Coordinates of C-alpha atoms in Angstrom, one line a residue:
M1 CA -188.4 293.0 -38.6
V2 CA -187.4 290.9 -41.5
K3 CA -184.4 289.6 -39.5
R4 CA -186.7 288.6 -36.6
A5 CA -189.1 286.8 -39.0
R6 CA -186.2 284.8 -40.4
I7 CA -185.1 283.8 -36.9
F8 CA -188.7 282.8 -36.1
I9 CA -189.0 280.7 -39.2
S10 CA -185.6 279.0 -38.5
L11 CA -186.8 278.2 -34.9
L12 CA -190.0 276.7 -36.3
A13 CA -188.1 274.6 -38.8
A14 CA -185.7 273.4 -36.1
A15 CA -188.7 272.5 -33.8
A16 CA -190.4 270.6 -36.7
L17 CA -187.2 268.7 -37.3
L18 CA -186.8 267.7 -33.7
A19 CA -190.5 266.7 -33.5
G20 CA -190.0 264.5 -36.6
L21 CA -187.0 262.8 -35.0
F22 CA -188.8 262.0 -31.8
A23 CA -191.8 260.8 -33.8
M24 CA -189.8 258.3 -35.8
P25 CA -190.8 254.7 -34.9
A26 CA -188.3 252.7 -32.8
A27 CA -186.2 250.2 -34.7
A28 CA -187.6 246.7 -34.6
A29 CA -186.1 244.6 -31.8
P30 CA -183.9 241.8 -33.1
A31 CA -185.6 238.4 -33.2
K32 CA -185.1 236.2 -30.1
K33 CA -182.4 233.7 -30.8
A34 CA -183.8 230.2 -30.7
D35 CA -181.9 227.3 -29.1
T36 CA -181.7 225.3 -32.3
S37 CA -179.9 222.3 -30.7
A38 CA -182.6 222.0 -28.1
Y39 CA -185.3 222.3 -30.8
A40 CA -183.6 219.5 -32.9
A41 CA -183.5 217.2 -29.8
E42 CA -187.2 217.9 -29.2
V43 CA -188.1 217.1 -32.8
L44 CA -186.3 213.8 -32.4
R45 CA -188.1 213.0 -29.2
L46 CA -191.5 213.8 -30.7
T47 CA -190.7 211.9 -33.9
N48 CA -189.9 208.7 -31.9
A49 CA -193.0 209.2 -29.8
E50 CA -195.1 209.2 -33.0
R51 CA -193.3 206.0 -34.1
A52 CA -193.8 204.4 -30.7
G53 CA -197.5 205.2 -30.9
D54 CA -197.6 203.3 -34.2
G55 CA -195.7 200.3 -32.7
R56 CA -192.4 201.1 -34.5
R57 CA -188.8 201.1 -33.3
A58 CA -187.1 204.4 -32.4
L59 CA -184.9 205.9 -35.0
A60 CA -181.2 206.2 -34.0
A61 CA -179.9 209.8 -33.9
T62 CA -176.2 209.0 -33.2
H63 CA -175.1 209.4 -36.8
S64 CA -173.1 212.6 -36.5
A65 CA -172.6 213.0 -40.2
L66 CA -176.3 212.6 -40.8
N67 CA -177.1 215.3 -38.2
A68 CA -174.5 217.6 -39.9
A69 CA -176.1 217.0 -43.3
A70 CA -179.5 217.8 -41.9
R71 CA -178.2 221.1 -40.4
K72 CA -176.7 221.9 -43.8
R73 CA -180.0 221.3 -45.5
A74 CA -181.8 223.6 -42.9
E75 CA -179.3 226.3 -43.7
E76 CA -180.0 225.8 -47.4
I77 CA -183.7 226.1 -47.1
A78 CA -183.1 229.3 -45.1
V79 CA -181.5 230.6 -48.2
K80 CA -184.0 229.2 -50.7
Y81 CA -187.0 227.1 -49.8
D82 CA -187.9 224.7 -52.6
S83 CA -191.0 222.5 -52.2
N84 CA -189.4 220.0 -54.7
H85 CA -186.5 219.6 -52.3
L86 CA -183.9 221.1 -54.7
R87 CA -180.8 222.7 -53.2
P88 CA -180.1 226.4 -53.8
D89 CA -177.8 225.4 -56.7
G90 CA -180.5 223.2 -58.3
R91 CA -179.1 219.8 -57.3
K92 CA -181.3 217.1 -55.7
W93 CA -181.5 217.1 -52.0
S94 CA -180.0 213.7 -51.7
T95 CA -176.6 214.9 -53.1
V96 CA -175.9 216.2 -49.6
F97 CA -175.2 212.6 -48.5
A98 CA -172.1 212.2 -50.7
E99 CA -170.7 215.5 -49.3
Y100 CA -170.8 214.0 -45.8
G101 CA -169.7 210.5 -46.7
I102 CA -173.0 208.9 -45.8
A103 CA -173.7 205.5 -47.2
Y104 CA -177.4 204.4 -47.3
Q105 CA -179.8 201.9 -48.9
V106 CA -182.9 204.1 -48.8
A107 CA -183.4 207.7 -47.8
G108 CA -186.1 210.4 -47.3
E109 CA -186.3 214.0 -46.4
N110 CA -188.9 216.2 -44.6
I111 CA -188.6 220.0 -44.8
A112 CA -190.6 222.8 -43.3
M113 CA -190.3 226.6 -42.7
G114 CA -192.2 229.0 -40.5
Q115 CA -193.4 226.7 -37.6
T116 CA -192.5 228.3 -34.3
S117 CA -191.9 225.2 -32.2
P118 CA -190.9 221.5 -32.5
A119 CA -194.4 220.4 -31.6
A120 CA -195.9 222.6 -34.3
V121 CA -193.6 221.3 -37.0
V122 CA -194.0 217.6 -36.1
A123 CA -197.8 218.1 -36.0
A124 CA -197.6 219.7 -39.4
W125 CA -195.6 216.8 -40.8
M126 CA -197.9 214.2 -39.2
N127 CA -200.9 215.9 -40.9
S128 CA -199.2 215.5 -44.3
P129 CA -199.4 212.0 -45.8
G130 CA -196.0 212.1 -47.4
H131 CA -194.2 213.5 -44.4
R132 CA -196.1 211.2 -42.1
S133 CA -195.0 208.2 -44.2
N134 CA -191.3 209.2 -43.8
I135 CA -191.7 209.6 -40.0
L136 CA -193.4 206.3 -39.6
G137 CA -191.4 204.5 -42.3
L138 CA -194.5 203.3 -44.1
D139 CA -192.8 203.0 -47.5
A140 CA -189.2 202.4 -46.4
N141 CA -187.6 200.9 -43.3
F142 CA -185.6 203.9 -42.0
N143 CA -183.4 203.2 -39.0
C144 CA -181.5 206.5 -38.6
I145 CA -182.5 210.1 -38.5
G146 CA -180.7 213.5 -38.6
V147 CA -182.4 216.6 -37.5
G148 CA -181.4 220.2 -38.5
V149 CA -182.9 223.5 -37.4
C150 CA -181.8 226.9 -38.6
Q151 CA -183.1 230.4 -37.7
K152 CA -183.1 233.1 -40.3
A153 CA -182.2 236.7 -39.4
D154 CA -185.9 237.7 -39.2
G155 CA -186.5 234.9 -36.7
T156 CA -188.1 232.4 -39.1
L157 CA -187.3 228.8 -38.3
C158 CA -186.3 226.2 -40.9
W159 CA -186.7 222.5 -40.1
V160 CA -185.2 219.4 -41.7
Q161 CA -185.4 215.7 -41.1
L162 CA -183.1 213.3 -43.0
F163 CA -184.0 209.6 -42.9
I164 CA -181.8 206.7 -44.0
N165 CA -181.4 203.0 -43.7
D166 CA -177.7 202.5 -43.3
G167 CA -177.8 198.7 -43.8
A168 CA -178.0 197.7 -40.2
A169 CA -181.6 196.6 -40.6
S170 CA -183.7 195.1 -43.3
A171 CA -184.9 197.6 -46.0
N172 CA -188.2 195.8 -46.5
P173 CA -191.2 198.2 -46.1
G174 CA -192.9 197.8 -42.8
A175 CA -190.0 195.9 -41.2
G176 CA -189.6 198.7 -38.7
K177 CA -192.6 197.4 -36.7
L178 CA -191.8 196.1 -33.3
P179 CA -191.7 192.3 -32.8
S180 CA -195.0 192.6 -30.8
D181 CA -196.8 193.4 -34.1
T182 CA -198.9 190.3 -34.6
G183 CA -199.3 190.8 -38.3
L184 CA -195.6 190.9 -38.9
L185 CA -195.0 187.8 -36.7
L186 CA -197.7 185.9 -38.6
W187 CA -196.1 186.9 -41.9
D188 CA -192.7 185.8 -40.8
W189 CA -194.2 182.5 -39.6
A190 CA -195.9 182.0 -43.0
L191 CA -192.7 182.6 -44.8
D192 CA -190.8 180.2 -42.6
T193 CA -193.5 177.5 -43.1
W194 CA -193.4 178.0 -46.8
N195 CA -189.7 177.7 -47.0
Y196 CA -189.8 174.5 -44.9
I197 CA -192.5 172.9 -47.1
D198 CA -190.7 174.0 -50.3
G199 CA -187.4 172.5 -49.0
F200 CA -189.2 169.3 -48.0
F201 CA -190.7 168.8 -51.5
S202 CA -187.4 169.6 -53.1
M203 CA -185.6 166.9 -51.0
A204 CA -188.4 164.4 -51.8
S205 CA -188.2 165.2 -55.5
S206 CA -184.5 164.7 -55.5
F207 CA -184.8 161.3 -53.6
F208 CA -187.4 159.8 -56.1
K209 CA -185.3 161.0 -59.1
S210 CA -182.3 159.2 -57.8

């Protein structure tokens, strides 16, 4: 009788173990791998669309080193996101330029994490005054952009834009406006007129002094 009881208890324990195994939740499915290259290209397109809507020239995205530096920064914020734009080792974000041999006159950076699409991240940046200023070049005349996108193991996306003026265009604020911008054309005309008048009076002064 005792032996039968022990067998019965053993069978119950085995049944409970099997029931527990089958009741265990299934392992979480791995995050869907994003096409980060396609996402970066779409961020570029949306960024230049925003600039066009504000009457500004498109940013060039042919600077391969700048794109590589942006991808590096995206990988870094995947490791450690810092709202002050510090790198994981504590250095300033702009130190990445020297690592990739990038020369520039002025530079800026936009970072973000968690947005699930290019449209979402560009919209978030455009709704933030500082990020919007970088995209539109309101405080600096950027002419080149690098875009980096990195996906963390849990599927979270990290986004980076690096902006520079590489010296191929004037670094004056607002100079990125298209020539059709009436205000800029009037300003250029006023400067040209002033330089002409100033030159005329300088010549006249020299003539009478002689």
